[in-house]
Amino acid sequence: MNLHRLDLVSLSLFNLIVRTGSISRGAERAHLAVGAASKRISDLEDTVGAELFERHSRGVTLTLAGQALHRHAQRILMDVDHLAADLSDHASGIVGVVRLAAITSAVTQFLPTDLAGFIAAHAGIRIELDESNSREAVLAVVDGRADIGLFAERTPALGLQTLPYRRDRLVVVVPAGHALAARAGDAPLAFVEVADHDFVSLPQETSLAQRLAAETASLGRRLRVRIHVRSFDAMCQMVAAGLGISVLPEAAVQPHLRSMNLVCLALSDAWVHRELLLGVRDLAALPRPVRLLLDHLVAGAPAAAPVPPAG
């Protein structure tokens, strides 16, 4: 076994294959031809002296040797990322970089103000923000590609240590001419009263789409999604065009109500009050820039309001 022959490109490819469960998908993420990726994995197996993957019709799974390499590869690649960032930033006068993976709800509602305040107080720290869905935000931290993940509750944290960030409230959004619009100003609706309508939704892998599907299923029904789009702005535009109704965080839809002629309706169900969480791998081992940002985000969060009972 000659571990000196290990190279970072192959280790990065190996990690991508583990994440995707497929050599072809890992190669695509690494921008490599499948043949070149297979050759690199074969060479990597020769280097460590053991097979790393069990290959089957649905993709690949790790062998015991592969599991061991994966643990070490994550640390190696994370250390290299930190080394490259530190050297680059010291050369340009920046004293630290924090990589933050956050869901759209946080990016839209809370982070602009929070990050502006942090940067004003810590001009030497650069923040690299990656907008992700909740599962991707968790995986980015687990894989060492992000220092902090920001995701919605109900998302499996995969061993991350979590802290509360903010709470938001989901509301129903309809066009002004919709039959439900007449209920504006009345008592909050129960979700069961709107569950049979056509919906505009975020992609299925997002925490918001999964929450809606789960709550609809709990009523013995199936969410009727007419169209999936990738942003809150696009959701509002589709609702305004009459393609369906939607459920969105209240603060995210407020700027569009007047310009798109939309109506916002409150829901009485307890599940519409969501907790957004911050997650890190190890609170006790955070680099100082990461700790500063985490403390700022936690300190800036208002005290959580009590969740009202289901109506």
PDB file of C-alpha atoms in Angstrom, residues 34-232:
ATOM      1  CA  VAL A  34     -17.474   8.115 -16.847  1.00  0.00           C
ATOM      2  CA  GLY A  35     -14.523   6.139 -18.236  1.00  0.00           C
ATOM      3  CA  ALA A  36     -12.016   8.548 -16.687  1.00  0.00           C
ATOM      4  CA  ALA A  37     -13.860   8.421 -13.360  1.00  0.00           C
ATOM      5  CA  SER A  38     -13.910   4.610 -13.362  1.00  0.00           C
ATOM      6  CA  LYS A  39     -10.167   4.549 -14.070  1.00  0.00           C
ATOM      7  CA  ARG A  40      -9.489   6.912 -11.171  1.00  0.00           C
ATOM      8  CA  ILE A  41     -11.529   4.745  -8.786  1.00  0.00           C
ATOM      9  CA  SER A  42      -9.742   1.624 -10.022  1.00  0.00           C
ATOM     10  CA  ASP A  43      -6.368   3.309  -9.441  1.00  0.00           C
ATOM     11  CA  LEU A  44      -7.524   4.428  -6.003  1.00  0.00           C
ATOM     12  CA  GLU A  45      -8.476   0.851  -5.112  1.00  0.00           C
ATOM     13  CA  ASP A  46      -5.052  -0.326  -6.295  1.00  0.00           C
ATOM     14  CA  THR A  47      -3.410   2.314  -4.090  1.00  0.00           C
ATOM     15  CA  VAL A  48      -5.267   1.341  -0.909  1.00  0.00           C
ATOM     16  CA  GLY A  49      -5.123  -2.353  -1.733  1.00  0.00           C
ATOM     17  CA  ALA A  50      -8.827  -3.042  -1.329  1.00  0.00           C
ATOM     18  CA  GLU A  51     -12.120  -2.652  -3.156  1.00  0.00           C
ATOM     19  CA  LEU A  52     -13.937   0.514  -2.110  1.00  0.00           C
ATOM     20  CA  PHE A  53     -17.363  -0.093  -3.641  1.00  0.00           C
ATOM     21  CA  GLU A  54     -19.761  -2.959  -4.109  1.00  0.00           C
ATOM     22  CA  ARG A  55     -21.209  -2.469  -7.577  1.00  0.00           C
ATOM     23  CA  HIS A  56     -24.816  -3.458  -8.325  1.00  0.00           C
ATOM     24  CA  SER A  57     -27.556  -2.623 -10.813  1.00  0.00           C
ATOM     25  CA  ARG A  58     -28.810   0.372  -8.814  1.00  0.00           C
ATOM     26  CA  GLY A  59     -25.406   1.961  -8.292  1.00  0.00           C
ATOM     27  CA  VAL A  60     -22.687   1.427  -5.703  1.00  0.00           C
ATOM     28  CA  THR A  61     -22.381   1.037  -1.932  1.00  0.00           C
ATOM     29  CA  LEU A  62     -19.312   1.302   0.258  1.00  0.00           C
ATOM     30  CA  THR A  63     -17.308  -1.686   1.422  1.00  0.00           C
ATOM     31  CA  LEU A  64     -15.779  -1.624   4.904  1.00  0.00           C
ATOM     32  CA  ALA A  65     -12.548  -0.314   3.380  1.00  0.00           C
ATOM     33  CA  GLY A  66     -14.556   2.311   1.512  1.00  0.00           C
ATOM     34  CA  GLN A  67     -16.227   3.431   4.735  1.00  0.00           C
ATOM     35  CA  ALA A  68     -12.835   3.890   6.383  1.00  0.00           C
ATOM     36  CA  LEU A  69     -11.488   5.874   3.442  1.00  0.00           C
ATOM     37  CA  HIS A  70     -14.633   8.028   3.352  1.00  0.00           C
ATOM     38  CA  ARG A  71     -14.167   9.104   6.972  1.00  0.00           C
ATOM     39  CA  HIS A  72     -10.592  10.186   6.336  1.00  0.00           C
ATOM     40  CA  ALA A  73     -11.273  11.679   2.885  1.00  0.00           C
ATOM     41  CA  GLN A  74     -13.867  14.052   4.339  1.00  0.00           C
ATOM     42  CA  ARG A  75     -11.372  15.395   6.860  1.00  0.00           C
ATOM     43  CA  ILE A  76      -8.558  15.645   4.298  1.00  0.00           C
ATOM     44  CA  LEU A  77     -10.662  17.558   1.783  1.00  0.00           C
ATOM     45  CA  MET A  78     -12.065  19.871   4.430  1.00  0.00           C
ATOM     46  CA  ASP A  79      -8.542  20.638   5.680  1.00  0.00           C
ATOM     47  CA  VAL A  80      -7.368  21.353   2.137  1.00  0.00           C
ATOM     48  CA  ASP A  81     -10.324  23.688   1.562  1.00  0.00           C
ATOM     49  CA  HIS A  82      -9.514  25.563   4.757  1.00  0.00           C
ATOM     50  CA  LEU A  83      -5.829  25.729   3.846  1.00  0.00           C
ATOM     51  CA  ALA A  84      -6.561  27.155   0.385  1.00  0.00           C
ATOM     52  CA  ALA A  85      -9.033  29.675   1.793  1.00  0.00           C
ATOM     53  CA  ASP A  86      -6.674  30.765   4.562  1.00  0.00           C
ATOM     54  CA  LEU A  87      -3.707  31.298   2.256  1.00  0.00           C
ATOM     55  CA  SER A  88      -5.782  33.157  -0.322  1.00  0.00           C
ATOM     56  CA  ASP A  89      -7.512  35.328   2.219  1.00  0.00           C
ATOM     57  CA  HIS A  90      -4.397  36.244   4.183  1.00  0.00           C
ATOM     58  CA  ALA A  91      -2.828  37.386   0.925  1.00  0.00           C
ATOM     59  CA  SER A  92      -5.781  39.726   0.337  1.00  0.00           C
ATOM     60  CA  GLY A  93      -6.142  40.934   3.926  1.00  0.00           C
ATOM     61  CA  ILE A  94      -9.099  38.705   4.833  1.00  0.00           C
ATOM     62  CA  VAL A  95      -8.662  36.856   8.112  1.00  0.00           C
ATOM     63  CA  GLY A  96     -11.269  34.150   7.646  1.00  0.00           C
ATOM     64  CA  VAL A  97     -13.923  32.548   5.473  1.00  0.00           C
ATOM     65  CA  VAL A  98     -17.190  30.991   6.614  1.00  0.00           C
ATOM     66  CA  ARG A  99     -19.151  28.730   4.290  1.00  0.00           C
ATOM     67  CA  LEU A 100     -22.884  28.846   4.965  1.00  0.00           C
ATOM     68  CA  ALA A 101     -25.441  26.548   3.299  1.00  0.00           C
ATOM     69  CA  ALA A 102     -28.963  27.862   3.858  1.00  0.00           C
ATOM     70  CA  ILE A 103     -32.496  27.185   2.679  1.00  0.00           C
ATOM     71  CA  THR A 104     -34.373  29.684   0.537  1.00  0.00           C
ATOM     72  CA  SER A 105     -36.726  30.600   3.399  1.00  0.00           C
ATOM     73  CA  ALA A 106     -33.802  31.901   5.464  1.00  0.00           C
ATOM     74  CA  VAL A 107     -32.080  33.554   2.492  1.00  0.00           C
ATOM     75  CA  THR A 108     -35.280  35.380   1.591  1.00  0.00           C
ATOM     76  CA  GLN A 109     -36.535  36.366   5.012  1.00  0.00           C
ATOM     77  CA  PHE A 110     -33.740  36.782   7.544  1.00  0.00           C
ATOM     78  CA  LEU A 111     -30.172  36.395   6.309  1.00  0.00           C
ATOM     79  CA  PRO A 112     -29.741  39.647   4.335  1.00  0.00           C
ATOM     80  CA  THR A 113     -30.104  41.774   7.462  1.00  0.00           C
ATOM     81  CA  ASP A 114     -28.230  39.361   9.712  1.00  0.00           C
ATOM     82  CA  LEU A 115     -25.258  39.003   7.359  1.00  0.00           C
ATOM     83  CA  ALA A 116     -25.078  42.732   6.667  1.00  0.00           C
ATOM     84  CA  GLY A 117     -24.802  43.368  10.399  1.00  0.00           C
ATOM     85  CA  PHE A 118     -22.130  40.713  10.803  1.00  0.00           C
ATOM     86  CA  ILE A 119     -19.989  41.958   7.908  1.00  0.00           C
ATOM     87  CA  ALA A 120     -20.224  45.518   9.206  1.00  0.00           C
ATOM     88  CA  ALA A 121     -18.735  44.333  12.495  1.00  0.00           C
ATOM     89  CA  HIS A 122     -16.243  41.838  10.981  1.00  0.00           C
ATOM     90  CA  ALA A 123     -15.035  43.269   7.678  1.00  0.00           C
ATOM     91  CA  GLY A 124     -12.127  40.799   7.513  1.00  0.00           C
ATOM     92  CA  ILE A 125     -14.374  37.729   7.399  1.00  0.00           C
ATOM     93  CA  ARG A 126     -15.812  36.646   4.055  1.00  0.00           C
ATOM     94  CA  ILE A 127     -19.047  34.645   3.881  1.00  0.00           C
ATOM     95  CA  GLU A 128     -19.658  32.164   1.085  1.00  0.00           C
ATOM     96  CA  LEU A 129     -23.413  31.568   0.936  1.00  0.00           C
ATOM     97  CA  ASP A 130     -24.869  28.578  -0.908  1.00  0.00           C
ATOM     98  CA  GLU A 131     -28.657  28.492  -1.285  1.00  0.00           C
ATOM     99  CA  SER A 132     -29.767  24.875  -0.811  1.00  0.00           C
ATOM    100  CA  ASN A 133     -32.703  22.782   0.245  1.00  0.00           C
ATOM    101  CA  SER A 134     -32.696  21.526   3.841  1.00  0.00           C
ATOM    102  CA  ARG A 135     -31.272  18.089   3.069  1.00  0.00           C
ATOM    103  CA  GLU A 136     -28.494  19.572   0.930  1.00  0.00           C
ATOM    104  CA  ALA A 137     -27.625  22.066   3.686  1.00  0.00           C
ATOM    105  CA  VAL A 138     -27.219  19.234   6.197  1.00  0.00           C
ATOM    106  CA  LEU A 139     -25.166  17.109   3.786  1.00  0.00           C
ATOM    107  CA  ALA A 140     -22.919  20.070   2.949  1.00  0.00           C
ATOM    108  CA  VAL A 141     -21.911  20.319   6.611  1.00  0.00           C
ATOM    109  CA  VAL A 142     -21.605  16.547   7.054  1.00  0.00           C
ATOM    110  CA  ASP A 143     -19.380  16.350   3.947  1.00  0.00           C
ATOM    111  CA  GLY A 144     -17.229  19.306   5.036  1.00  0.00           C
ATOM    112  CA  ARG A 145     -18.337  21.553   2.150  1.00  0.00           C
ATOM    113  CA  ALA A 146     -19.997  24.029   4.541  1.00  0.00           C
ATOM    114  CA  ASP A 147     -19.163  25.183   8.056  1.00  0.00           C
ATOM    115  CA  ILE A 148     -22.752  26.015   9.034  1.00  0.00           C
ATOM    116  CA  GLY A 149     -26.021  24.637   7.707  1.00  0.00           C
ATOM    117  CA  LEU A 150     -29.332  26.431   8.044  1.00  0.00           C
ATOM    118  CA  PHE A 151     -32.351  24.188   7.544  1.00  0.00           C
ATOM    119  CA  ALA A 152     -35.931  23.547   8.601  1.00  0.00           C
ATOM    120  CA  GLU A 153     -36.994  21.325  11.468  1.00  0.00           C
ATOM    121  CA  ARG A 154     -38.091  17.776  10.565  1.00  0.00           C
ATOM    122  CA  THR A 155     -34.933  17.450   8.449  1.00  0.00           C
ATOM    123  CA  PRO A 156     -32.725  14.539   9.614  1.00  0.00           C
ATOM    124  CA  ALA A 157     -29.683  16.260  11.139  1.00  0.00           C
ATOM    125  CA  LEU A 158     -27.367  13.249  10.560  1.00  0.00           C
ATOM    126  CA  GLY A 159     -25.449  13.802  13.790  1.00  0.00           C
ATOM    127  CA  LEU A 160     -25.032  17.582  13.510  1.00  0.00           C
ATOM    128  CA  GLN A 161     -25.260  19.692  16.625  1.00  0.00           C
ATOM    129  CA  THR A 162     -28.120  22.172  16.227  1.00  0.00           C
ATOM    130  CA  LEU A 163     -29.187  25.532  17.612  1.00  0.00           C
ATOM    131  CA  PRO A 164     -32.466  27.428  17.039  1.00  0.00           C
ATOM    132  CA  TYR A 165     -32.277  30.300  14.565  1.00  0.00           C
ATOM    133  CA  ARG A 166     -35.691  31.744  13.691  1.00  0.00           C
ATOM    134  CA  ARG A 167     -39.331  30.766  13.517  1.00  0.00           C
ATOM    135  CA  ASP A 168     -41.483  31.544  10.495  1.00  0.00           C
ATOM    136  CA  ARG A 169     -45.165  31.071   9.657  1.00  0.00           C
ATOM    137  CA  LEU A 170     -46.615  29.517   6.526  1.00  0.00           C
ATOM    138  CA  VAL A 171     -49.656  31.074   4.869  1.00  0.00           C
ATOM    139  CA  VAL A 172     -51.866  30.335   1.866  1.00  0.00           C
ATOM    140  CA  VAL A 173     -51.413  32.615  -1.149  1.00  0.00           C
ATOM    141  CA  VAL A 174     -54.161  32.974  -3.778  1.00  0.00           C
ATOM    142  CA  PRO A 175     -54.917  35.359  -6.661  1.00  0.00           C
ATOM    143  CA  ALA A 176     -57.180  38.272  -5.764  1.00  0.00           C
ATOM    144  CA  GLY A 177     -59.991  36.834  -7.914  1.00  0.00           C
ATOM    145  CA  HIS A 178     -59.865  33.351  -6.375  1.00  0.00           C
ATOM    146  CA  ALA A 179     -62.885  32.028  -4.454  1.00  0.00           C
ATOM    147  CA  LEU A 180     -60.775  31.721  -1.297  1.00  0.00           C
ATOM    148  CA  ALA A 181     -59.775  35.396  -1.460  1.00  0.00           C
ATOM    149  CA  ALA A 182     -63.153  36.309   0.038  1.00  0.00           C
ATOM    150  CA  ARG A 183     -61.980  34.695   3.293  1.00  0.00           C
ATOM    151  CA  ALA A 184     -59.276  37.341   3.787  1.00  0.00           C
ATOM    152  CA  GLY A 185     -59.729  38.999   7.156  1.00  0.00           C
ATOM    153  CA  ASP A 186     -61.842  36.128   8.502  1.00  0.00           C
ATOM    154  CA  ALA A 187     -60.670  33.635  11.106  1.00  0.00           C
ATOM    155  CA  PRO A 188     -57.672  31.532   9.996  1.00  0.00           C
ATOM    156  CA  LEU A 189     -58.453  28.644   7.691  1.00  0.00           C
ATOM    157  CA  ALA A 190     -57.738  25.020   8.512  1.00  0.00           C
ATOM    158  CA  PHE A 191     -55.506  23.418   5.897  1.00  0.00           C
ATOM    159  CA  VAL A 192     -58.182  20.802   5.241  1.00  0.00           C
ATOM    160  CA  GLU A 193     -60.310  23.597   3.734  1.00  0.00           C
ATOM    161  CA  VAL A 194     -57.748  24.256   0.979  1.00  0.00           C
ATOM    162  CA  ALA A 195     -56.136  20.833   0.549  1.00  0.00           C
ATOM    163  CA  ASP A 196     -58.232  19.869  -2.489  1.00  0.00           C
ATOM    164  CA  HIS A 197     -57.117  22.823  -4.619  1.00  0.00           C
ATOM    165  CA  ASP A 198     -54.375  22.726  -7.261  1.00  0.00           C
ATOM    166  CA  PHE A 199     -51.020  23.863  -5.865  1.00  0.00           C
ATOM    167  CA  VAL A 200     -47.883  25.575  -7.088  1.00  0.00           C
ATOM    168  CA  SER A 201     -44.951  24.064  -5.187  1.00  0.00           C
ATOM    169  CA  LEU A 202     -41.215  24.086  -4.750  1.00  0.00           C
ATOM    170  CA  PRO A 203     -39.371  20.919  -5.934  1.00  0.00           C
ATOM    171  CA  GLN A 204     -40.249  17.719  -4.096  1.00  0.00           C
ATOM    172  CA  GLU A 205     -36.882  17.478  -2.322  1.00  0.00           C
ATOM    173  CA  THR A 206     -37.403  20.757  -0.419  1.00  0.00           C
ATOM    174  CA  SER A 207     -38.527  20.714   3.205  1.00  0.00           C
ATOM    175  CA  LEU A 208     -41.541  22.913   2.432  1.00  0.00           C
ATOM    176  CA  ALA A 209     -42.820  20.605  -0.330  1.00  0.00           C
ATOM    177  CA  GLN A 210     -42.280  17.559   1.870  1.00  0.00           C
ATOM    178  CA  ARG A 211     -44.140  19.184   4.764  1.00  0.00           C
ATOM    179  CA  LEU A 212     -47.143  19.979   2.547  1.00  0.00           C
ATOM    180  CA  ALA A 213     -47.198  16.468   1.110  1.00  0.00           C
ATOM    181  CA  ALA A 214     -47.003  14.921   4.596  1.00  0.00           C
ATOM    182  CA  GLU A 215     -49.759  17.100   6.032  1.00  0.00           C
ATOM    183  CA  THR A 216     -52.004  16.426   3.029  1.00  0.00           C
ATOM    184  CA  ALA A 217     -51.369  12.684   3.408  1.00  0.00           C
ATOM    185  CA  SER A 218     -52.324  12.908   7.095  1.00  0.00           C
ATOM    186  CA  LEU A 219     -55.757  14.062   5.899  1.00  0.00           C
ATOM    187  CA  GLY A 220     -56.045  10.962   3.724  1.00  0.00           C
ATOM    188  CA  ARG A 221     -55.479  12.951   0.538  1.00  0.00           C
ATOM    189  CA  ARG A 222     -52.752  13.579  -1.997  1.00  0.00           C
ATOM    190  CA  LEU A 223     -51.351  17.027  -2.704  1.00  0.00           C
ATOM    191  CA  ARG A 224     -52.426  18.107  -6.183  1.00  0.00           C
ATOM    192  CA  VAL A 225     -49.348  19.863  -7.582  1.00  0.00           C
ATOM    193  CA  ARG A 226     -49.914  21.474 -10.963  1.00  0.00           C
ATOM    194  CA  ILE A 227     -46.404  22.856 -11.339  1.00  0.00           C
ATOM    195  CA  HIS A 228     -43.033  22.849  -9.528  1.00  0.00           C
ATOM    196  CA  VAL A 229     -40.814  25.939  -9.583  1.00  0.00           C
ATOM    197  CA  ARG A 230     -37.536  26.741  -7.855  1.00  0.00           C
ATOM    198  CA  SER A 231     -38.064  30.078  -6.100  1.00  0.00           C
ATOM    199  CA  PHE A 232     -40.621  31.958  -4.020  1.00  0.00           C
TER     200      PHE A 232
END
